[in-house]
Coordinates of C-alpha atoms and ligand atoms in Angstrom, one line a residue:
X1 CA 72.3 -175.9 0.2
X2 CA 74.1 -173.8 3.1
X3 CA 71.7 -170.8 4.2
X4 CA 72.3 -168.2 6.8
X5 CA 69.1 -166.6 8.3
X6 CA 69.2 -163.2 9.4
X7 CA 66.4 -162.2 12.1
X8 CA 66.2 -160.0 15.3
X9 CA 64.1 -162.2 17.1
X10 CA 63.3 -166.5 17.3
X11 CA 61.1 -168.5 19.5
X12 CA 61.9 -170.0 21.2
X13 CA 64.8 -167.3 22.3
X14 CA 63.4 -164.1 21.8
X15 CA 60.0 -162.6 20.9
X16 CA 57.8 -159.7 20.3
X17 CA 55.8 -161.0 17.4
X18 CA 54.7 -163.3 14.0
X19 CA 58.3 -162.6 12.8
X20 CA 59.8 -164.9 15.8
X21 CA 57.2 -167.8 14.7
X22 CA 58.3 -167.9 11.3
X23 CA 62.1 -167.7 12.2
X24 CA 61.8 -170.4 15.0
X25 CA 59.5 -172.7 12.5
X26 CA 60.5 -172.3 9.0
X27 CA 64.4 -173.0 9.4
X28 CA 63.7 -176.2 11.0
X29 CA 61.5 -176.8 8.1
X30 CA 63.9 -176.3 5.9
X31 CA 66.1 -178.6 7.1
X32 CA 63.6 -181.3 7.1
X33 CA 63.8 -180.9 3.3
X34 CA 67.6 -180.9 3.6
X35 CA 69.0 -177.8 3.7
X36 CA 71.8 -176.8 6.3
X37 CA 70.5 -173.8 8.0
X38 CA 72.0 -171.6 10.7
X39 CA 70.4 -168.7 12.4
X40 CA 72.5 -165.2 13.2
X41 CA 71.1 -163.0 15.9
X42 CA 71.6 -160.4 18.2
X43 CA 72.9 -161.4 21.8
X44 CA 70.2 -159.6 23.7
X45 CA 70.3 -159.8 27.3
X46 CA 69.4 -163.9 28.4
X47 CA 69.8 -164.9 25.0
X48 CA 73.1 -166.6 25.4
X49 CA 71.6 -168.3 28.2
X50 CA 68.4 -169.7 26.4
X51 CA 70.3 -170.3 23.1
X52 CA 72.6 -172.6 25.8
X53 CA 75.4 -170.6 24.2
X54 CA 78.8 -171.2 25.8
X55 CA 80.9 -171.5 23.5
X56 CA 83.0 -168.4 21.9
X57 CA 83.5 -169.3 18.3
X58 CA 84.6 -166.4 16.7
X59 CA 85.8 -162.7 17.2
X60 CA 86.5 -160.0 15.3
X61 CA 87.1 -156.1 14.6
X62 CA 84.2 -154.0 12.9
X63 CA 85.9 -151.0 12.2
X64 CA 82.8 -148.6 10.6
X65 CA 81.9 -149.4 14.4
X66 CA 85.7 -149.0 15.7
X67 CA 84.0 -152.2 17.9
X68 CA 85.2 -155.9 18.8
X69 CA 82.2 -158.5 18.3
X70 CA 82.5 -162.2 19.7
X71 CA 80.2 -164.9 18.1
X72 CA 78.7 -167.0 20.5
X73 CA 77.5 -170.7 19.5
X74 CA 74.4 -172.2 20.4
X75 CA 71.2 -174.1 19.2
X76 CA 67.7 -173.2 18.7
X77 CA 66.1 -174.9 21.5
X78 CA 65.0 -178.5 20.6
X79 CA 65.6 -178.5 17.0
X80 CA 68.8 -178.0 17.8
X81 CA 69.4 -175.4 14.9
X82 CA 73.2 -174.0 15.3
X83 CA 72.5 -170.2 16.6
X84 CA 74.9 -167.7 16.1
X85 CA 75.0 -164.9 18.3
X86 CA 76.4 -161.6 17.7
X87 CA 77.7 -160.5 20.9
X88 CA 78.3 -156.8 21.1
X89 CA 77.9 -155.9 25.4
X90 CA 77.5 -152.4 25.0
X91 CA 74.3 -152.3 22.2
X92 CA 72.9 -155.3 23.5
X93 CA 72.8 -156.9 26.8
X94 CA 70.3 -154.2 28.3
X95 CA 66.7 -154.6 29.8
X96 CA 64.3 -154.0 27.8
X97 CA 62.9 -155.3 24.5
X98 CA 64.8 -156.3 21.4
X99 CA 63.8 -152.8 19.4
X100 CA 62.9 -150.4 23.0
X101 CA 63.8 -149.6 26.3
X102 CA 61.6 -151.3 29.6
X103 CA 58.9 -148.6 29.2
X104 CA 58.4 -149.0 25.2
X105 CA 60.4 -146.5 24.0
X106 CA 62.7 -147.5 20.5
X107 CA 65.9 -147.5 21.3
X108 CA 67.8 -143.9 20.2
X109 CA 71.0 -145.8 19.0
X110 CA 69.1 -148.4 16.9
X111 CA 70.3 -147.3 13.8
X112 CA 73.8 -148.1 14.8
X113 CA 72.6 -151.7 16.8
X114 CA 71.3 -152.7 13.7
X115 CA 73.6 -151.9 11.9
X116 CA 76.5 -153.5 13.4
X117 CA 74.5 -156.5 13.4
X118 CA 74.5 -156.5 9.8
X119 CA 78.1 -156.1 9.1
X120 CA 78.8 -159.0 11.4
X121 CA 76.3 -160.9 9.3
X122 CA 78.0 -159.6 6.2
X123 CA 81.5 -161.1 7.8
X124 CA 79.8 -164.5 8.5
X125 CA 78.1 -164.7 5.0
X126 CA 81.9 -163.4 3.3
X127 CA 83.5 -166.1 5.5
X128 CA 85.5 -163.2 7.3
X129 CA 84.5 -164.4 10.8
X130 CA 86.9 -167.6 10.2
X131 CA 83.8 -170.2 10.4
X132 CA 84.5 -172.3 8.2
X133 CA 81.5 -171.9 6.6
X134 CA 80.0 -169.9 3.8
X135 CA 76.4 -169.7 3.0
X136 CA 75.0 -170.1 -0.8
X137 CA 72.0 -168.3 0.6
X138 CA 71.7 -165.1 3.1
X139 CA 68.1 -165.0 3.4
X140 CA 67.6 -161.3 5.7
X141 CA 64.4 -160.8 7.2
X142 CA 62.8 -156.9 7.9
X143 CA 64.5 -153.7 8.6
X144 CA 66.5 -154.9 11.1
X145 CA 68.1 -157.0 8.7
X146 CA 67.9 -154.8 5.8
X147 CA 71.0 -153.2 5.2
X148 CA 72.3 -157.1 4.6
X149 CA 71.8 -157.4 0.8
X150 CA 72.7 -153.2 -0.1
X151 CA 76.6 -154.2 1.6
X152 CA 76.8 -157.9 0.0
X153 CA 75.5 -156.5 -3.0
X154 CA 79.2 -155.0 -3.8
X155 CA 81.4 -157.8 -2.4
X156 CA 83.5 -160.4 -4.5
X157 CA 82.0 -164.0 -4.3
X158 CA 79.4 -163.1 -1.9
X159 CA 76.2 -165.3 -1.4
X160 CA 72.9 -165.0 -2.9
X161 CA 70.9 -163.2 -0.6
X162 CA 66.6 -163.5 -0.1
X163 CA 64.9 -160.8 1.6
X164 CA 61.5 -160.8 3.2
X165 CA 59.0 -158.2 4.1
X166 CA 57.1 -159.3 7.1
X167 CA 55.7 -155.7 7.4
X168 CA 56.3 -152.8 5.6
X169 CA 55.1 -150.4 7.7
X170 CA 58.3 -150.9 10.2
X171 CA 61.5 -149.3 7.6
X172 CA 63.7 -148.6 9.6
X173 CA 63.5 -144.8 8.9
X174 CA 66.9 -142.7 10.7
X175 CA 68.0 -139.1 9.8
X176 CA 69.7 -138.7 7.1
X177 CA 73.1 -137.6 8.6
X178 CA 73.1 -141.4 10.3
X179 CA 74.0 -142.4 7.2
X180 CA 77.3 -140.6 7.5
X181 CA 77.9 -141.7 11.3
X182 CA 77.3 -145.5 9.7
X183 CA 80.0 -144.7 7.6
X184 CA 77.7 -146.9 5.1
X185 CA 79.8 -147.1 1.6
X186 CA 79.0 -143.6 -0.1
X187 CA 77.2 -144.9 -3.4
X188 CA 74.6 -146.6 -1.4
X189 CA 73.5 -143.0 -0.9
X190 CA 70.9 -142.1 -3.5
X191 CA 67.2 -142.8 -4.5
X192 CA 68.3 -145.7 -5.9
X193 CA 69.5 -146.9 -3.0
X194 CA 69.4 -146.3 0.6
X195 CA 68.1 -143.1 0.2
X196 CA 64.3 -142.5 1.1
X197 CA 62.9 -138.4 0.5
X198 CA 66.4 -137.5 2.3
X199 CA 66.3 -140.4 5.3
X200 CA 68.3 -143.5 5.5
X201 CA 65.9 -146.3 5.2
X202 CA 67.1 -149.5 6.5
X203 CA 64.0 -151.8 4.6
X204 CA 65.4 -150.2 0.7
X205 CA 68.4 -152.0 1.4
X206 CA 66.6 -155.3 1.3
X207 CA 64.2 -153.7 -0.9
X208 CA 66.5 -152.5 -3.5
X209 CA 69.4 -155.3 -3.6
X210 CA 68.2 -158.4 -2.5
X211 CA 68.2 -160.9 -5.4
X212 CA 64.9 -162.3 -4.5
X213 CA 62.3 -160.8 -2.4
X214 CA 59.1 -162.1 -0.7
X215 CA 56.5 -161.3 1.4
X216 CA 54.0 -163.5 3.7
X217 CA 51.3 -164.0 1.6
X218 CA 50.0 -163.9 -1.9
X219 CA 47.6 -160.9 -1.4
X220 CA 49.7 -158.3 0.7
X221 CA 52.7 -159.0 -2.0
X222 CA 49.8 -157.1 -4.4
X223 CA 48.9 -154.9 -1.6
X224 CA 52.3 -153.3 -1.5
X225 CA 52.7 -152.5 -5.2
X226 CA 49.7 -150.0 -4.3
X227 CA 50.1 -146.8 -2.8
X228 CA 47.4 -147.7 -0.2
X229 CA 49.7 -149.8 1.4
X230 CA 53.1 -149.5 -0.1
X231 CA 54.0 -146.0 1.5
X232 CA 56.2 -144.8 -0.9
X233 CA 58.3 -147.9 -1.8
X234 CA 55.0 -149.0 -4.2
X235 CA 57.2 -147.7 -7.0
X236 CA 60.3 -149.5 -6.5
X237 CA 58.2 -152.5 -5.8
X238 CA 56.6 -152.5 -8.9
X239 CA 59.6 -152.0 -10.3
X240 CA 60.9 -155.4 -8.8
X241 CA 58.1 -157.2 -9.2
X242 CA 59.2 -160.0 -11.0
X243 CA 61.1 -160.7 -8.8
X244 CA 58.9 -160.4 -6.0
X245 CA 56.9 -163.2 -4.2
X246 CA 53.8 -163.8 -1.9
X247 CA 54.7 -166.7 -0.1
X248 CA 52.6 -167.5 2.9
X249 CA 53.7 -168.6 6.4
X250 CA 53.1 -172.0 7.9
X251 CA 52.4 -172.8 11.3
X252 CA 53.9 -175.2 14.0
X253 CA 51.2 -177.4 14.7
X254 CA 53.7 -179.4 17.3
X255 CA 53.1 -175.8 19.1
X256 CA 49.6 -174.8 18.0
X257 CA 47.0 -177.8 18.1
X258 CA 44.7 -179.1 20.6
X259 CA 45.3 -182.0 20.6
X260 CA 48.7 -181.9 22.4
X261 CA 48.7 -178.3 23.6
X262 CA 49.7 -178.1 27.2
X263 CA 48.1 -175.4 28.3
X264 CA 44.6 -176.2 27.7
X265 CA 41.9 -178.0 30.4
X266 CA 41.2 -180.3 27.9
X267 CA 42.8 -181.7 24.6
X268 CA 40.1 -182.6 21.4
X269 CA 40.1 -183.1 18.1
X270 CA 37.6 -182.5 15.3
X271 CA 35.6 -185.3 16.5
X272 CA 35.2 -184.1 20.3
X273 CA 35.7 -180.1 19.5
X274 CA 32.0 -180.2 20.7
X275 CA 32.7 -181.4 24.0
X276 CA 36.1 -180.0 24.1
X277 CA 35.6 -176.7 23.6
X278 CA 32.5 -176.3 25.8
X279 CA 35.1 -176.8 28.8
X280 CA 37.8 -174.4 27.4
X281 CA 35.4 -172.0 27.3
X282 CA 34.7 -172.5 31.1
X283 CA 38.3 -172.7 32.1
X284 CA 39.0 -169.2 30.0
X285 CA 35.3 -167.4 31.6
X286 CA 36.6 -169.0 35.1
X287 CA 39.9 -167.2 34.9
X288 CA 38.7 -163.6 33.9
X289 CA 35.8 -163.6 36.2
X290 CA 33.1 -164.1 33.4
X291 CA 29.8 -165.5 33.9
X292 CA 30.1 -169.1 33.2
X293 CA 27.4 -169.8 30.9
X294 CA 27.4 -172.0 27.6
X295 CA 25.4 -169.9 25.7
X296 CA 26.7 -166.8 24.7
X297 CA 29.2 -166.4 21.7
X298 CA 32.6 -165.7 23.2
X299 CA 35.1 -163.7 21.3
X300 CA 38.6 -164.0 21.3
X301 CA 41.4 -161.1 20.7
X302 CA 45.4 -162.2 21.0
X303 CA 47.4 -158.8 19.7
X304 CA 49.0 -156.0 19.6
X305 CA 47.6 -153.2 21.0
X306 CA 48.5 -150.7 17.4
X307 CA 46.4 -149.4 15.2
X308 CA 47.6 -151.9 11.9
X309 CA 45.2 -154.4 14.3
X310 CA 42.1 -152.6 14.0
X311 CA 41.8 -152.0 17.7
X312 CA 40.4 -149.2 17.7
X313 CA 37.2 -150.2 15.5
X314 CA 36.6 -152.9 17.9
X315 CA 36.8 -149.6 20.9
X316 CA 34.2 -148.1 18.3
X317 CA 32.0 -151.0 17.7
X318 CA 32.1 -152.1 21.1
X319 CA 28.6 -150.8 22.7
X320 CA 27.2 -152.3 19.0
X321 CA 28.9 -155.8 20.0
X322 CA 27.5 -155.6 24.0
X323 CA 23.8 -155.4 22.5
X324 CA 24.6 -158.9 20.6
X325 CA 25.1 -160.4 24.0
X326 CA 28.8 -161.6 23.3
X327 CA 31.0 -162.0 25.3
X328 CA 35.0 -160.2 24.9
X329 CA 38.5 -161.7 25.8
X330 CA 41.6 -159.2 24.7
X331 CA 44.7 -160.2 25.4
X332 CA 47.7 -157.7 24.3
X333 CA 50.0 -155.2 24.8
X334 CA 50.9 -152.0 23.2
X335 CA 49.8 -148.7 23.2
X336 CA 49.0 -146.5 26.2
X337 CA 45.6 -145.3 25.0
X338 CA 44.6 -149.0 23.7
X339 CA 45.4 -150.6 27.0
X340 CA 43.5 -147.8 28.7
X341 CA 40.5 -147.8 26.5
X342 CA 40.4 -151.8 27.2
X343 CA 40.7 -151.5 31.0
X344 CA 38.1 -148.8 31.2
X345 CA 36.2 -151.2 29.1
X346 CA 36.3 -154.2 31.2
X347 CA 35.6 -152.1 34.3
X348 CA 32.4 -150.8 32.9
X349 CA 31.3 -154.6 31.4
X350 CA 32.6 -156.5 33.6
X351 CA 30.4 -159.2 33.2
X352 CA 31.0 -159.0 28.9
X353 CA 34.6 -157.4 28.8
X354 CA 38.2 -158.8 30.5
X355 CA 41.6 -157.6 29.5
X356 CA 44.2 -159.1 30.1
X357 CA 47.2 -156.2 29.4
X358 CA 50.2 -157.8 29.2
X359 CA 52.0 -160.6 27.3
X360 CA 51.4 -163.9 28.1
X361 CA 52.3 -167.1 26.1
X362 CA 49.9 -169.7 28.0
X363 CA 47.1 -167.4 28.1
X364 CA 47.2 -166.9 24.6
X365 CA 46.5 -170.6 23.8
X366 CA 44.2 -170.9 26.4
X367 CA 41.9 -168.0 24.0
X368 CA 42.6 -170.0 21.2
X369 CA 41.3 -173.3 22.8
X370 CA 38.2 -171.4 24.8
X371 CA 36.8 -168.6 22.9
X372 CA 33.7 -169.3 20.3
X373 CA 35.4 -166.9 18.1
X374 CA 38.4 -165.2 17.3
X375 CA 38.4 -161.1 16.2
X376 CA 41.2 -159.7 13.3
X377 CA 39.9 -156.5 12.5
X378 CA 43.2 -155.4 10.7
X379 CA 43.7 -152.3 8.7
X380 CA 46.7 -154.4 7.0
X381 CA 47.7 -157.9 7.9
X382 CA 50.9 -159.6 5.3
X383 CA 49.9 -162.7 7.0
X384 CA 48.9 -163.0 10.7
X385 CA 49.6 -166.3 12.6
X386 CA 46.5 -166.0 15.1
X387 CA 43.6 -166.7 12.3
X388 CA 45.4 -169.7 11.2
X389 CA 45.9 -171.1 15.2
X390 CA 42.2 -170.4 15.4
X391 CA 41.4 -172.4 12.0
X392 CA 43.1 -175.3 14.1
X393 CA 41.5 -174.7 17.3
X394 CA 37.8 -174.3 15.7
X395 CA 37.8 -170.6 17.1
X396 CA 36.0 -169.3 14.0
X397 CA 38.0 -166.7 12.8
X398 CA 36.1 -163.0 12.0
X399 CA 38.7 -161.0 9.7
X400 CA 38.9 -157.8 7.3
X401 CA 39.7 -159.1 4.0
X402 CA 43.1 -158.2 3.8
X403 CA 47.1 -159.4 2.8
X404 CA 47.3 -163.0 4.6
X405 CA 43.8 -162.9 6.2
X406 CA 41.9 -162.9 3.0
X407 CA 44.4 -165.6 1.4
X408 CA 43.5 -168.2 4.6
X409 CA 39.6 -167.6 5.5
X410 CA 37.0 -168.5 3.7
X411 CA 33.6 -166.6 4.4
X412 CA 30.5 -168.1 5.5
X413 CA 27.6 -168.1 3.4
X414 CA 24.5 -170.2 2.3
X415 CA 26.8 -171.6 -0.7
X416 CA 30.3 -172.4 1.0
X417 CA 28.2 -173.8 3.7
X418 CA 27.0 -176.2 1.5
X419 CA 30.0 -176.8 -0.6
X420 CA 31.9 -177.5 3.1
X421 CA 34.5 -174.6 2.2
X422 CA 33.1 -172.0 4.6
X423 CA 36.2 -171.5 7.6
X424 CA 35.3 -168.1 9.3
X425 CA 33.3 -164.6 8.6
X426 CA 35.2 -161.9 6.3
X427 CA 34.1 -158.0 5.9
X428 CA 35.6 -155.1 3.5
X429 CA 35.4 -151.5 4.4
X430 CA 37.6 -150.8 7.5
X431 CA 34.9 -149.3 10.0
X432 CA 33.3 -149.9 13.1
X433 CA 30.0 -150.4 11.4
X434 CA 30.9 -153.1 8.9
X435 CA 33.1 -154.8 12.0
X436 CA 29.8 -154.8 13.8
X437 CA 27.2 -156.2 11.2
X438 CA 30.1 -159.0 10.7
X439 CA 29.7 -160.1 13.8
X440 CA 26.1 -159.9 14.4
X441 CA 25.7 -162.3 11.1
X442 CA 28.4 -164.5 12.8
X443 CA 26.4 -164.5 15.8
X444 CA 23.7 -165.6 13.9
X445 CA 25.6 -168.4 12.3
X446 CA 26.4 -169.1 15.9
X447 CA 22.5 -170.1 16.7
X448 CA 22.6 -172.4 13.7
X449 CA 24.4 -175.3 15.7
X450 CA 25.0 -178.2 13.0
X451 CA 26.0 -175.2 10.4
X452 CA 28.1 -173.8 13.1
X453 CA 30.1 -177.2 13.9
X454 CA 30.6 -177.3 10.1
X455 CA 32.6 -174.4 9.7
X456 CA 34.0 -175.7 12.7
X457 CA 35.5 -179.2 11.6
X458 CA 36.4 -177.3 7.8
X459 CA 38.8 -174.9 9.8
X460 CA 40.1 -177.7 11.5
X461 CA 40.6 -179.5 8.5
X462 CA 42.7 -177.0 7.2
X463 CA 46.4 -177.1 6.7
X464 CA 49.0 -174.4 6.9
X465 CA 51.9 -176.3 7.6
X466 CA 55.4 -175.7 6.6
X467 CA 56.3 -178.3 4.3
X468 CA 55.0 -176.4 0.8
X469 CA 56.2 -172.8 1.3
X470 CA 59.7 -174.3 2.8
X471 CA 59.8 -176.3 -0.7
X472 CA 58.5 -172.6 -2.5
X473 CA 61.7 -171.1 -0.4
X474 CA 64.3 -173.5 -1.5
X475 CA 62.7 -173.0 -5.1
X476 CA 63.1 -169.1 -4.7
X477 CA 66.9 -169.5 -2.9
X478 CA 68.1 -171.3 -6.4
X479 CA 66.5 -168.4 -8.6
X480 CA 68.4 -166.0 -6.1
X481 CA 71.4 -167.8 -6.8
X482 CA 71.3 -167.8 -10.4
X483 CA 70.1 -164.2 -10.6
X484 CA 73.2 -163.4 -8.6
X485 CA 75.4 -165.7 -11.1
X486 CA 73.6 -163.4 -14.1
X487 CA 74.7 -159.7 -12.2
X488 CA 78.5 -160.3 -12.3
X489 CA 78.2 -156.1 -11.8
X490 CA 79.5 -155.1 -8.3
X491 CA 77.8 -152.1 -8.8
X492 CA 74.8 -153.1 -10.7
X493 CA 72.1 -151.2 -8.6
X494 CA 73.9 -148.1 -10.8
X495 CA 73.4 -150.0 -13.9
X496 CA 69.9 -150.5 -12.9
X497 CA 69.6 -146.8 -11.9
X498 CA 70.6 -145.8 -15.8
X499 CA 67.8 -143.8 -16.9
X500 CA 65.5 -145.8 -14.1
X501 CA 64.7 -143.6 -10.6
X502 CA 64.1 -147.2 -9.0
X503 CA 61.9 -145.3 -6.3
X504 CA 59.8 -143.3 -9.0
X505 CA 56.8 -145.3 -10.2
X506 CA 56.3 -143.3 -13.4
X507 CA 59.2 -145.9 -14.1
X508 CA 58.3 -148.7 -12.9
X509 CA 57.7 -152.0 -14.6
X510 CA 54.2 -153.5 -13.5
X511 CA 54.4 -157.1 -14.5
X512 CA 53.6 -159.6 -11.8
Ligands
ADP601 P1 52.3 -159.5 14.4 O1 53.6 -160.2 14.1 O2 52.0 -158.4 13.4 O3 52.1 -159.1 15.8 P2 51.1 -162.1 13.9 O4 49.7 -162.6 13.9 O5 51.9 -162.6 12.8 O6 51.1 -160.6 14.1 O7 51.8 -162.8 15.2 C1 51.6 -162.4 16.5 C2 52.1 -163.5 17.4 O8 52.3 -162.9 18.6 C3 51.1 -164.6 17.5 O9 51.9 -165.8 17.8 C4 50.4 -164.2 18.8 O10 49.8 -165.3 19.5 C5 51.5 -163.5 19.6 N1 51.0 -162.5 20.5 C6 50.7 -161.2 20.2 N2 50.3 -160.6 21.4 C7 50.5 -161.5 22.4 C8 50.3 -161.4 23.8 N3 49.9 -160.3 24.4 N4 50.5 -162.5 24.5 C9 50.9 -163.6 23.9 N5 51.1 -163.8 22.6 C10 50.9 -162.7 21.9
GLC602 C1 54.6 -159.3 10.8 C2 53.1 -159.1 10.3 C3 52.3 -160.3 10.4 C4 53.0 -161.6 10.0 C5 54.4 -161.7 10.7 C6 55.2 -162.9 10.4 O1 54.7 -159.1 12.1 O2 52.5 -158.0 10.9 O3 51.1 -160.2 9.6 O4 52.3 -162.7 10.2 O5 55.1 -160.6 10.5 O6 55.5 -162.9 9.0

């Protein structure tokens, strides 16, 4: 099976969060099961250069965009994935990030970047870009990517195309004139499709067309059939829920284990984690000026600075936290007032709090190998990657019970002590208060050594890796494929439409 996947960023190339982990770890996974993947991407700035991509091997007009693109070839760094990059000077090679400008600000002509990208991922998938080579499978991946299935959806002998939701609450949300300036194919304008309360939304496209659509874990593909967390698009979820899958992420344990990691003091395993972590610890207390003493519980945070990660309950709880004696490592970057709050923090506690502002690769295993205890306070979470690296590091993870979160931790209690299933410490209501008693009973868990080492070991014993959900993708890319062989319809998303508003949930069909 030949599968393109579509993604704006890929470690090890490019990236800005869980979305480059999955796309640098589950196409080489899917290979390993035989597929022929390729990955298409943006040619950011240094991306030719750390995809090793010297070789033009294609070029061609996009007229919406009156605009030449080149393809450039290259791998994805030891795997040795074939990379396509979509060259385009003038949208891409800037400084910057992937989605904003050096000091954070989105980019104003990201409607148009991404959408470019698309069409020349629509001419690779058609075989228009003379390749050689046509996908059975486009699988597209977010907003940036979202536009993919809505133009493939009317082409002759197009592929099957797989869409997943790593977060909803990034849509890709323009003005609705931009949908004009696109010069997007007029009947893609309407509730049904492309059309959100008057804005073009990028995400419906995926939403709406895709033949098959996941998400990144069991729980948040419930979560967004609700209006709690489906804002807006609950409706037309529901209404595609049958064809809608939670499917959660694996990890790379060649990247995140202790036992080989290279940027630890010192390796271990679940049979030395007691000796192991112990100097960790002291390496990560050394190198933010911390006390160095054993005793205290010492909690780890590797994020985001946004509100989705619950940062601001930890700001809240935080004098609540001091009194337990803990001890507080963030490491993130994000917004202003977050990164402000945190310094202020550390300068008043500078014996509990450091911050680290800033994004740092190294630094973040080093939290994952030295801290006691790892905080995801999240408002929403479809998966999160950093509870699972702490399962693996025995950094017990302390999470709301949320989307992927609540599908990969285990809370600790008398009776999953016992049975040996307890991984990590989970709490409900999103407020300070109940972030606060959830660590306290953690700490106290803490003081129980033997119980403690338990949890430990069972986190460690845990495993997330890719193998299953690459096999649950390769399952989902043949249902895609028949389902496209069933709509022979170019225009079926107006057949569906026919006495359906696809965005209405008075409509919608609930089973799932
Ligand atoms: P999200 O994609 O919503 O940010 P995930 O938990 O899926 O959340 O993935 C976040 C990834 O980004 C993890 O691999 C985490 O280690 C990494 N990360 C986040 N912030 C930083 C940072 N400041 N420095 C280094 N790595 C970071
Ligand atoms: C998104 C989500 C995160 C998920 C990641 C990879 O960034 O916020 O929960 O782990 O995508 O799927």
């Amino acid at each position: 099976m030949k599968i393109l996947f579509a993604t704006s960023e890929a470690l090890p190339l490019i990236k800005t969060g869980g979305l480059a982990d999955v796309s640098g770890s589950l196409p080489p996974a899917l290979r390993a099961l035989g597929a022929e993947v390729r990955l298409i991407l943006p040619a950011y700035r240094g991306m030719a250069m750390a995809a090793d991509a010297r070789e033009v091997v294609s070029a061609f007009p996009v007229e919406e965009h009156d605009m030449e693109v080149r393809l450039l070839e290259g791998h994805l760094g030891e795997s040795g994935i074939p990379v396509w990059l979509v060259d385009a000077p003038s949208l891409f090679d800037r400084p910057g990030g992937p989605y904003a400008d050096p000091k954070g600000r989105d980019w104003p002509d990201n409607a148009g970047r991404f959408a470019l990208f698309a069409r020349a991922i629509c001419a690779v998938a058609l075989d228009h870009a003379w390749l050689d080579w046509k996908p059975d499978v486009v699988h597209a991946n977010d907003w940036q990517t979202g536009l993919v299935p809505a133009l493939l959806a009317g082409a002759d002998q197009r592929p099957a195309t797989l869409f997943t939701i790593h977060n909803l609450a990034y849509q890709g949300l323009f003005p609705g004139e931009t949908f004009t300036q696109l010069h997007l194919p007029a009947e893609l304008w309407s509730p049904n499709g492309l059309e959100f309360y008057g804005r073009l939304s990028f995400i419906k496209g995926g939403l709406a067309f895709a033949d098959r659509l996941t998400t990144v874990s069991p729980t948040y593909a419930r979560e967004i059939c609700t209006p709690e967390y489906g804002y807006g698009l609950e409706g037309l979820l529901q209404y595609r829920s049958h064809v809608l899958h939670g499917v959660l992420n694996g990890v790379d344990y060649s990247v995140w284990s202790p036992e080989n990691d290279p940027f630890i003091r010192r390796r271990y395993t679940p049979r030395n984690v007691v000796i192991g972590k112990p100097d960790n610890k002291r390496a990560l207390q050394e190198r933010f000026g911390l006390p160095l003493r054993r005793e205290p519980p010492l909690i780890g945070m590797v994020s985001r600075l946004v509100s989705q990660k619950g940062i601001d309950l930890v700001l809240e709880a935080l004098p609540g936290l001091l009194e337990l004696g803990i001890q507080l490592v963030v490491v993130g970057t994000g917004e202003r007032r977050f990164e402000e709050a945190l310094r202020e923090a550390a300068a008043a506690h500078p014996r509990q709090v450091a911050v680290h502002i800033g994004y740092d690769e190294a630094l973040a295993h080093q939290v994952e190998a030295g801290a006691d205890m790892f905080l995801m306070p999240s408002r929403f979470e479809p998966c999160g990657m950093n509870q699972m690296y702490s399962l693996r590091y025995g950094t017990v993870p302390i999470v709301r019970q949320t989307g992927g979160l609540a599908d990969t931790v285990v809370d600790t209690n008398p009776e999953t002590v016992r049975d040996g299933s307890a991984t990590g410490f989970l709490f409900r209501p999103s407020t300070a208060q109940a972030l606060r008693i959830t660590v306290q009973r953690a700490v106290e868990w803490f003081g129980r050594r033997s119980a403690w080492r338990a949890v430990m070991r069972a986190g460690m014993r845990q495993d997330f890796s890719w193998e299953r959900s690459a096999r649950t993708y390769l399952k989902l890319y043949r249902l895609a494929m028949e389902d496209r062989n069933r709509k022979r319809d170019p225009l079926r998303w107006q057949a569906a439409a026919e006495g359906n508003s696809l965005s209405d949930p008075r409509h919608a069909d609930t089973h799932s």
